[in-house]
Every structure is written in structure tokens, then in C-alpha cells.
Amino acid sequence: MRSGRQCSRSACGNPAVATLTYVYSDSTAVLGPLAQLAEPHSYDLCSEHANRLTAPRGWEVVRLTPEFVPTGPTPDDLVALAEAVREAGRPRPAATAPVDTGEGVRRGHLRVLPGEGS
């Protein structure tokens, strides 16, 4: 599904559509499609900020896409959401009752031993 990430610019609450990264050794800013995962050294930008991006003097901006526009959910996103809801609604198998073997109550690989006053 599409990410609910927002633009990294302060006071901007628009949805992010592009990811900005820097290559300091080449004095280059790379602006590409929104990354699958948020990275600590990259910035997510909305379409307005991505389209208005400029770089400092002496730096080059590499745009991997000519325009960045927000997109809505795709049919694949909707199918994934429906499958997640269906999976969450499935009944869970009932837990088995603990068995007392005389050595204490056994729960899986753990055992609860009776106390001294029991």
C-alpha cells in the first residue's frame, strides 16, 4: 500500500511523493520517486516542494522524474487492504487448557511450579 508519509518540510502536511537524497562528494542532489521505506539521510517531499526544489550554487539537481504528482490508491493497494482486513477477521484457534501433571501446571515449554504453601 502507499505510504502515509508526509512532506519533510516544516509546517507542510501534504503527502510525500518524492524522495530527496544528497551525494556530497559530487555536490549533487538527487530527487526521485518516493522511496519504499523512509531512510534516515533522505527527505520526503510533497509535489509542490519537489517541483520547486533548487540546489545551492555549484550543486547539480538530478531529477529522475520530470514531475511529481500525488497518486491515489491503485487496485493492488485496495486488494492488499481487503486481504489484510479478511486476515484480521479470521477466528483465532482456541488455546489449550494447561495440564496439571502433578509437577506443576505446564504451559507450552514453561512449567508453573506450586509454591511452598500450596
PDB file of N, CA and C in Angstrom, residues 1-82:
ATOM      1  N   MET A   1       0.835  -1.180   0.000  1.00  0.00           N
ATOM      2  CA  MET A   1       0.000   0.000   0.000  1.00  0.00           C
ATOM      3  C   MET A   1       0.873   1.234   0.000  1.00  0.00           C
ATOM      4  N   ARG A   2       0.329   2.315  -0.433  1.00  0.00           N
ATOM      5  CA  ARG A   2       1.045   3.564  -0.446  1.00  0.00           C
ATOM      6  C   ARG A   2       1.309   4.027   0.979  1.00  0.00           C
ATOM      7  N   SER A   3       2.397   4.740   1.137  1.00  0.00           N
ATOM      8  CA  SER A   3       2.788   5.203   2.453  1.00  0.00           C
ATOM      9  C   SER A   3       1.966   6.408   2.865  1.00  0.00           C
ATOM     10  N   GLY A   4       1.782   6.583   4.147  1.00  0.00           N
ATOM     11  CA  GLY A   4       1.113   7.755   4.679  1.00  0.00           C
ATOM     12  C   GLY A   4       2.122   8.804   5.099  1.00  0.00           C
ATOM     13  N   ARG A   5       3.323   8.760   4.536  1.00  0.00           N
ATOM     14  CA  ARG A   5       4.364   9.707   4.934  1.00  0.00           C
ATOM     15  C   ARG A   5       4.027  11.107   4.446  1.00  0.00           C
ATOM     16  N   GLN A   6       4.472  12.085   5.227  1.00  0.00           N
ATOM     17  CA  GLN A   6       4.225  13.477   4.888  1.00  0.00           C
ATOM     18  C   GLN A   6       5.518  14.153   4.456  1.00  0.00           C
ATOM     19  N   CYS A   7       5.358  15.315   3.869  1.00  0.00           N
ATOM     20  CA  CYS A   7       6.492  16.127   3.426  1.00  0.00           C
ATOM     21  C   CYS A   7       7.392  16.440   4.619  1.00  0.00           C
ATOM     22  N   SER A   8       8.705  16.390   4.398  1.00  0.00           N
ATOM     23  CA  SER A   8       9.676  16.655   5.462  1.00  0.00           C
ATOM     24  C   SER A   8       9.839  18.139   5.763  1.00  0.00           C
ATOM     25  N   ARG A   9       9.364  19.002   4.888  1.00  0.00           N
ATOM     26  CA  ARG A   9       9.493  20.436   5.129  1.00  0.00           C
ATOM     27  C   ARG A   9       8.644  20.836   6.325  1.00  0.00           C
ATOM     28  N   SER A  10       9.190  21.689   7.166  1.00  0.00           N
ATOM     29  CA  SER A  10       8.471  22.090   8.375  1.00  0.00           C
ATOM     30  C   SER A  10       7.189  22.824   8.005  1.00  0.00           C
ATOM     31  N   ALA A  11       6.159  22.578   8.762  1.00  0.00           N
ATOM     32  CA  ALA A  11       4.833  23.188   8.610  1.00  0.00           C
ATOM     33  C   ALA A  11       4.112  22.761   7.331  1.00  0.00           C
ATOM     34  N   CYS A  12       4.584  21.725   6.655  1.00  0.00           N
ATOM     35  CA  CYS A  12       3.895  21.222   5.470  1.00  0.00           C
ATOM     36  C   CYS A  12       3.290  19.871   5.822  1.00  0.00           C
ATOM     37  N   GLY A  13       1.999  19.740   5.675  1.00  0.00           N
ATOM     38  CA  GLY A  13       1.322  18.498   5.999  1.00  0.00           C
ATOM     39  C   GLY A  13       0.879  17.723   4.776  1.00  0.00           C
ATOM     40  N   ASN A  14       1.354  18.108   3.605  1.00  0.00           N
ATOM     41  CA  ASN A  14       0.952  17.430   2.368  1.00  0.00           C
ATOM     42  C   ASN A  14       1.597  16.051   2.264  1.00  0.00           C
ATOM     43  N   PRO A  15       0.959  15.128   1.543  1.00  0.00           N
ATOM     44  CA  PRO A  15       1.547  13.787   1.391  1.00  0.00           C
ATOM     45  C   PRO A  15       2.820  13.827   0.543  1.00  0.00           C
ATOM     46  N   ALA A  16       3.780  13.018   0.929  1.00  0.00           N
ATOM     47  CA  ALA A  16       5.056  12.955   0.207  1.00  0.00           C
ATOM     48  C   ALA A  16       4.888  12.173  -1.093  1.00  0.00           C
ATOM     49  N   VAL A  17       5.544  12.656  -2.152  1.00  0.00           N
ATOM     50  CA  VAL A  17       5.505  11.980  -3.455  1.00  0.00           C
ATOM     51  C   VAL A  17       6.901  11.752  -4.022  1.00  0.00           C
ATOM     52  N   ALA A  18       7.927  12.340  -3.389  1.00  0.00           N
ATOM     53  CA  ALA A  18       9.291  12.236  -3.902  1.00  0.00           C
ATOM     54  C   ALA A  18      10.266  12.110  -2.729  1.00  0.00           C
ATOM     55  N   THR A  19      11.431  11.544  -3.015  1.00  0.00           N
ATOM     56  CA  THR A  19      12.481  11.417  -2.005  1.00  0.00           C
ATOM     57  C   THR A  19      13.728  12.139  -2.500  1.00  0.00           C
ATOM     58  N   LEU A  20      14.287  12.967  -1.633  1.00  0.00           N
ATOM     59  CA  LEU A  20      15.486  13.748  -1.936  1.00  0.00           C
ATOM     60  C   LEU A  20      16.660  13.170  -1.157  1.00  0.00           C
ATOM     61  N   THR A  21      17.741  12.898  -1.869  1.00  0.00           N
ATOM     62  CA  THR A  21      18.983  12.446  -1.231  1.00  0.00           C
ATOM     63  C   THR A  21      20.130  13.297  -1.770  1.00  0.00           C
ATOM     64  N   TYR A  22      21.207  13.348  -1.017  1.00  0.00           N
ATOM     65  CA  TYR A  22      22.371  14.136  -1.406  1.00  0.00           C
ATOM     66  C   TYR A  22      23.570  13.237  -1.613  1.00  0.00           C
ATOM     67  N   VAL A  23      24.370  13.572  -2.634  1.00  0.00           N
ATOM     68  CA  VAL A  23      25.669  12.935  -2.846  1.00  0.00           C
ATOM     69  C   VAL A  23      26.678  14.058  -2.643  1.00  0.00           C
ATOM     70  N   TYR A  24      27.164  14.168  -1.415  1.00  0.00           N
ATOM     71  CA  TYR A  24      28.030  15.289  -1.058  1.00  0.00           C
ATOM     72  C   TYR A  24      29.336  15.288  -1.842  1.00  0.00           C
ATOM     73  N   SER A  25      29.887  14.107  -2.108  1.00  0.00           N
ATOM     74  CA  SER A  25      31.166  14.039  -2.825  1.00  0.00           C
ATOM     75  C   SER A  25      31.057  14.587  -4.244  1.00  0.00           C
ATOM     76  N   ASP A  26      29.852  14.508  -4.847  1.00  0.00           N
ATOM     77  CA  ASP A  26      29.649  15.013  -6.211  1.00  0.00           C
ATOM     78  C   ASP A  26      28.905  16.339  -6.234  1.00  0.00           C
ATOM     79  N   SER A  27      28.578  16.895  -5.081  1.00  0.00           N
ATOM     80  CA  SER A  27      27.776  18.130  -4.991  1.00  0.00           C
ATOM     81  C   SER A  27      26.500  17.993  -5.810  1.00  0.00           C
ATOM     82  N   THR A  28      25.781  16.896  -5.554  1.00  0.00           N
ATOM     83  CA  THR A  28      24.574  16.588  -6.318  1.00  0.00           C
ATOM     84  C   THR A  28      23.420  16.276  -5.383  1.00  0.00           C
ATOM     85  N   ALA A  29      22.256  16.819  -5.728  1.00  0.00           N
ATOM     86  CA  ALA A  29      21.006  16.474  -5.041  1.00  0.00           C
ATOM     87  C   ALA A  29      20.207  15.610  -6.007  1.00  0.00           C
ATOM     88  N   VAL A  30      19.761  14.440  -5.545  1.00  0.00           N
ATOM     89  CA  VAL A  30      19.021  13.515  -6.393  1.00  0.00           C
ATOM     90  C   VAL A  30      17.584  13.473  -5.912  1.00  0.00           C
ATOM     91  N   LEU A  31      16.662  13.798  -6.813  1.00  0.00           N
ATOM     92  CA  LEU A  31      15.244  13.815  -6.499  1.00  0.00           C
ATOM     93  C   LEU A  31      14.561  12.746  -7.337  1.00  0.00           C
ATOM     94  N   GLY A  32      14.008  11.745  -6.647  1.00  0.00           N
ATOM     95  CA  GLY A  32      13.385  10.633  -7.351  1.00  0.00           C
ATOM     96  C   GLY A  32      12.030  10.297  -6.777  1.00  0.00           C
ATOM     97  N   PRO A  33      11.410   9.245  -7.278  1.00  0.00           N
ATOM     98  CA  PRO A  33      10.105   8.821  -6.759  1.00  0.00           C
ATOM     99  C   PRO A  33      10.210   8.479  -5.278  1.00  0.00           C
ATOM    100  N   LEU A  34       9.093   8.494  -4.603  1.00  0.00           N
ATOM    101  CA  LEU A  34       9.052   8.213  -3.173  1.00  0.00           C
ATOM    102  C   LEU A  34       9.632   6.830  -2.904  1.00  0.00           C
ATOM    103  N   ALA A  35      10.603   6.766  -2.002  1.00  0.00           N
ATOM    104  CA  ALA A  35      11.243   5.508  -1.646  1.00  0.00           C
ATOM    105  C   ALA A  35      10.258   4.616  -0.899  1.00  0.00           C
ATOM    106  N   GLN A  36      10.445   3.307  -1.016  1.00  0.00           N
ATOM    107  CA  GLN A  36       9.571   2.352  -0.336  1.00  0.00           C
ATOM    108  C   GLN A  36       9.614   2.542   1.170  1.00  0.00           C
ATOM    109  N   LEU A  37      10.802   2.767   1.717  1.00  0.00           N
ATOM    110  CA  LEU A  37      10.972   2.935   3.158  1.00  0.00           C
ATOM    111  C   LEU A  37      11.629   4.272   3.443  1.00  0.00           C
ATOM    112  N   ALA A  38      11.272   4.857   4.571  1.00  0.00           N
ATOM    113  CA  ALA A  38      11.895   6.106   4.987  1.00  0.00           C
ATOM    114  C   ALA A  38      13.329   5.826   5.407  1.00  0.00           C
ATOM    115  N   GLU A  39      14.266   6.590   4.901  1.00  0.00           N
ATOM    116  CA  GLU A  39      15.681   6.442   5.232  1.00  0.00           C
ATOM    117  C   GLU A  39      16.106   7.619   6.100  1.00  0.00           C
ATOM    118  N   PRO A  40      17.039   7.400   7.007  1.00  0.00           N
ATOM    119  CA  PRO A  40      17.422   8.484   7.910  1.00  0.00           C
ATOM    120  C   PRO A  40      18.130   9.657   7.230  1.00  0.00           C
ATOM    121  N   HIS A  41      18.798   9.439   6.107  1.00  0.00           N
ATOM    122  CA  HIS A  41      19.548  10.518   5.461  1.00  0.00           C
ATOM    123  C   HIS A  41      18.892  10.978   4.161  1.00  0.00           C
ATOM    124  N   SER A  42      17.579  10.840   4.079  1.00  0.00           N
ATOM    125  CA  SER A  42      16.850  11.311   2.903  1.00  0.00           C
ATOM    126  C   SER A  42      15.638  12.112   3.384  1.00  0.00           C
ATOM    127  N   TYR A  43      15.052  12.851   2.471  1.00  0.00           N
ATOM    128  CA  TYR A  43      13.931  13.719   2.800  1.00  0.00           C
ATOM    129  C   TYR A  43      12.769  13.426   1.870  1.00  0.00           C
ATOM    130  N   ASP A  44      11.586  13.266   2.423  1.00  0.00           N
ATOM    131  CA  ASP A  44      10.381  13.067   1.626  1.00  0.00           C
ATOM    132  C   ASP A  44       9.764  14.428   1.354  1.00  0.00           C
ATOM    133  N   LEU A  45       9.399  14.667   0.099  1.00  0.00           N
ATOM    134  CA  LEU A  45       8.845  15.965  -0.286  1.00  0.00           C
ATOM    135  C   LEU A  45       7.492  15.794  -0.967  1.00  0.00           C
ATOM    136  N   CYS A  46       6.610  16.781  -0.783  1.00  0.00           N
ATOM    137  CA  CYS A  46       5.329  16.801  -1.480  1.00  0.00           C
ATOM    138  C   CYS A  46       5.577  17.289  -2.912  1.00  0.00           C
ATOM    139  N   SER A  47       4.555  17.245  -3.741  1.00  0.00           N
ATOM    140  CA  SER A  47       4.731  17.632  -5.153  1.00  0.00           C
ATOM    141  C   SER A  47       5.131  19.096  -5.281  1.00  0.00           C
ATOM    142  N   GLU A  48       4.560  19.964  -4.450  1.00  0.00           N
ATOM    143  CA  GLU A  48       4.892  21.391  -4.534  1.00  0.00           C
ATOM    144  C   GLU A  48       6.365  21.632  -4.228  1.00  0.00           C
ATOM    145  N   HIS A  49       6.855  21.065  -3.125  1.00  0.00           N
ATOM    146  CA  HIS A  49       8.248  21.284  -2.755  1.00  0.00           C
ATOM    147  C   HIS A  49       9.210  20.546  -3.693  1.00  0.00           C
ATOM    148  N   ALA A  50       8.822  19.391  -4.211  1.00  0.00           N
ATOM    149  CA  ALA A  50       9.677  18.666  -5.146  1.00  0.00           C
ATOM    150  C   ALA A  50       9.833  19.441  -6.453  1.00  0.00           C
ATOM    151  N   ASN A  51       8.754  20.043  -6.935  1.00  0.00           N
ATOM    152  CA  ASN A  51       8.812  20.774  -8.203  1.00  0.00           C
ATOM    153  C   ASN A  51       9.535  22.107  -8.063  1.00  0.00           C
ATOM    154  N   ARG A  52       9.569  22.690  -6.855  1.00  0.00           N
ATOM    155  CA  ARG A  52      10.233  23.981  -6.642  1.00  0.00           C
ATOM    156  C   ARG A  52      11.660  23.845  -6.134  1.00  0.00           C
ATOM    157  N   LEU A  53      12.163  22.637  -5.992  1.00  0.00           N
ATOM    158  CA  LEU A  53      13.475  22.414  -5.389  1.00  0.00           C
ATOM    159  C   LEU A  53      14.588  23.069  -6.195  1.00  0.00           C
ATOM    160  N   THR A  54      15.454  23.774  -5.504  1.00  0.00           N
ATOM    161  CA  THR A  54      16.677  24.305  -6.105  1.00  0.00           C
ATOM    162  C   THR A  54      17.845  23.875  -5.232  1.00  0.00           C
ATOM    163  N   ALA A  55      19.040  23.883  -5.795  1.00  0.00           N
ATOM    164  CA  ALA A  55      20.231  23.473  -5.052  1.00  0.00           C
ATOM    165  C   ALA A  55      21.140  24.684  -4.854  1.00  0.00           C
ATOM    166  N   PRO A  56      22.019  24.597  -3.889  1.00  0.00           N
ATOM    167  CA  PRO A  56      22.975  25.695  -3.680  1.00  0.00           C
ATOM    168  C   PRO A  56      23.873  25.894  -4.905  1.00  0.00           C
ATOM    169  N   ARG A  57      24.460  27.062  -5.002  1.00  0.00           N
ATOM    170  CA  ARG A  57      25.357  27.377  -6.117  1.00  0.00           C
ATOM    171  C   ARG A  57      26.488  26.346  -6.165  1.00  0.00           C
ATOM    172  N   GLY A  58      26.749  25.838  -7.367  1.00  0.00           N
ATOM    173  CA  GLY A  58      27.796  24.850  -7.558  1.00  0.00           C
ATOM    174  C   GLY A  58      27.284  23.409  -7.451  1.00  0.00           C
ATOM    175  N   TRP A  59      26.044  23.241  -7.037  1.00  0.00           N
ATOM    176  CA  TRP A  59      25.449  21.909  -6.922  1.00  0.00           C
ATOM    177  C   TRP A  59      24.559  21.648  -8.127  1.00  0.00           C
ATOM    178  N   GLU A  60      24.380  20.390  -8.439  1.00  0.00           N
ATOM    179  CA  GLU A  60      23.510  19.974  -9.537  1.00  0.00           C
ATOM    180  C   GLU A  60      22.328  19.214  -8.963  1.00  0.00           C
ATOM    181  N   VAL A  61      21.143  19.434  -9.544  1.00  0.00           N
ATOM    182  CA  VAL A  61      19.950  18.679  -9.158  1.00  0.00           C
ATOM    183  C   VAL A  61      19.662  17.665 -10.254  1.00  0.00           C
ATOM    184  N   VAL A  62      19.608  16.393  -9.888  1.00  0.00           N
ATOM    185  CA  VAL A  62      19.261  15.333 -10.827  1.00  0.00           C
ATOM    186  C   VAL A  62      17.837  14.918 -10.511  1.00  0.00           C
ATOM    187  N   ARG A  63      16.931  15.141 -11.469  1.00  0.00           N
ATOM    188  CA  ARG A  63      15.524  14.759 -11.310  1.00  0.00           C
ATOM    189  C   ARG A  63      15.289  13.479 -12.094  1.00  0.00           C
ATOM    190  N   LEU A  64      14.947  12.417 -11.378  1.00  0.00           N
ATOM    191  CA  LEU A  64      14.730  11.137 -12.034  1.00  0.00           C
ATOM    192  C   LEU A  64      13.361  11.053 -12.696  1.00  0.00           C
ATOM    193  N   THR A  65      12.458  11.949 -12.318  1.00  0.00           N
ATOM    194  CA  THR A  65      11.128  12.035 -12.917  1.00  0.00           C
ATOM    195  C   THR A  65      10.884  13.515 -13.202  1.00  0.00           C
ATOM    196  N   PRO A  66      10.347  13.865 -14.375  1.00  0.00           N
ATOM    197  CA  PRO A  66      10.160  15.287 -14.688  1.00  0.00           C
ATOM    198  C   PRO A  66       9.157  15.993 -13.767  1.00  0.00           C
ATOM    199  N   GLU A  67       8.105  15.305 -13.358  1.00  0.00           N
ATOM    200  CA  GLU A  67       7.094  15.902 -12.479  1.00  0.00           C
ATOM    201  C   GLU A  67       6.698  14.910 -11.415  1.00  0.00           C
ATOM    202  N   PHE A  68       6.398  15.436 -10.247  1.00  0.00           N
ATOM    203  CA  PHE A  68       5.962  14.598  -9.140  1.00  0.00           C
ATOM    204  C   PHE A  68       4.541  14.996  -8.784  1.00  0.00           C
ATOM    205  N   VAL A  69       3.630  14.067  -8.976  1.00  0.00           N
ATOM    206  CA  VAL A  69       2.225  14.336  -8.670  1.00  0.00           C
ATOM    207  C   VAL A  69       1.715  13.270  -7.708  1.00  0.00           C
ATOM    208  N   PRO A  70       0.852  13.678  -6.782  1.00  0.00           N
ATOM    209  CA  PRO A  70       0.312  12.676  -5.861  1.00  0.00           C
ATOM    210  C   PRO A  70      -0.572  11.684  -6.604  1.00  0.00           C
ATOM    211  N   THR A  71      -0.509  10.443  -6.187  1.00  0.00           N
ATOM    212  CA  THR A  71      -1.345   9.415  -6.803  1.00  0.00           C
ATOM    213  C   THR A  71      -2.219   8.797  -5.730  1.00  0.00           C
ATOM    214  N   GLY A  72      -3.371   8.353  -6.141  1.00  0.00           N
ATOM    215  CA  GLY A  72      -4.294   7.697  -5.220  1.00  0.00           C
ATOM    216  C   GLY A  72      -3.985   6.222  -5.127  1.00  0.00           C
ATOM    217  N   PRO A  73      -4.807   5.503  -4.381  1.00  0.00           N
ATOM    218  CA  PRO A  73      -4.588   4.067  -4.252  1.00  0.00           C
ATOM    219  C   PRO A  73      -4.805   3.351  -5.582  1.00  0.00           C
ATOM    220  N   THR A  74      -4.006   2.339  -5.833  1.00  0.00           N
ATOM    221  CA  THR A  74      -4.140   1.531  -7.037  1.00  0.00           C
ATOM    222  C   THR A  74      -5.022   0.325  -6.719  1.00  0.00           C
ATOM    223  N   PRO A  75      -5.490  -0.386  -7.727  1.00  0.00           N
ATOM    224  CA  PRO A  75      -6.258  -1.612  -7.452  1.00  0.00           C
ATOM    225  C   PRO A  75      -5.472  -2.605  -6.589  1.00  0.00           C
ATOM    226  N   ASP A  76      -4.160  -2.686  -6.784  1.00  0.00           N
ATOM    227  CA  ASP A  76      -3.345  -3.578  -5.955  1.00  0.00           C
ATOM    228  C   ASP A  76      -3.377  -3.161  -4.490  1.00  0.00           C
ATOM    229  N   ASP A  77      -3.368  -1.853  -4.241  1.00  0.00           N
ATOM    230  CA  ASP A  77      -3.440  -1.359  -2.869  1.00  0.00           C
ATOM    231  C   ASP A  77      -4.762  -1.761  -2.225  1.00  0.00           C
ATOM    232  N   LEU A  78      -5.844  -1.636  -2.975  1.00  0.00           N
ATOM    233  CA  LEU A  78      -7.156  -1.968  -2.432  1.00  0.00           C
ATOM    234  C   LEU A  78      -7.297  -3.462  -2.164  1.00  0.00           C
ATOM    235  N   VAL A  79      -6.721  -4.286  -3.036  1.00  0.00           N
ATOM    236  CA  VAL A  79      -6.761  -5.737  -2.826  1.00  0.00           C
ATOM    237  C   VAL A  79      -5.942  -6.102  -1.585  1.00  0.00           C
ATOM    238  N   ALA A  80      -4.783  -5.481  -1.412  1.00  0.00           N
ATOM    239  CA  ALA A  80      -3.951  -5.753  -0.237  1.00  0.00           C
ATOM    240  C   ALA A  80      -4.670  -5.349   1.037  1.00  0.00           C
ATOM    241  N   LEU A  81      -5.368  -4.233   1.010  1.00  0.00           N
ATOM    242  CA  LEU A  81      -6.132  -3.793   2.182  1.00  0.00           C
ATOM    243  C   LEU A  81      -7.258  -4.774   2.493  1.00  0.00           C
ATOM    244  N   ALA A  82      -7.983  -5.217   1.469  1.00  0.00           N
ATOM    245  CA  ALA A  82      -9.071  -6.170   1.679  1.00  0.00           C
ATOM    246  C   ALA A  82      -8.544  -7.485   2.253  1.00  0.00           C
TER     247      ALA A  82
END
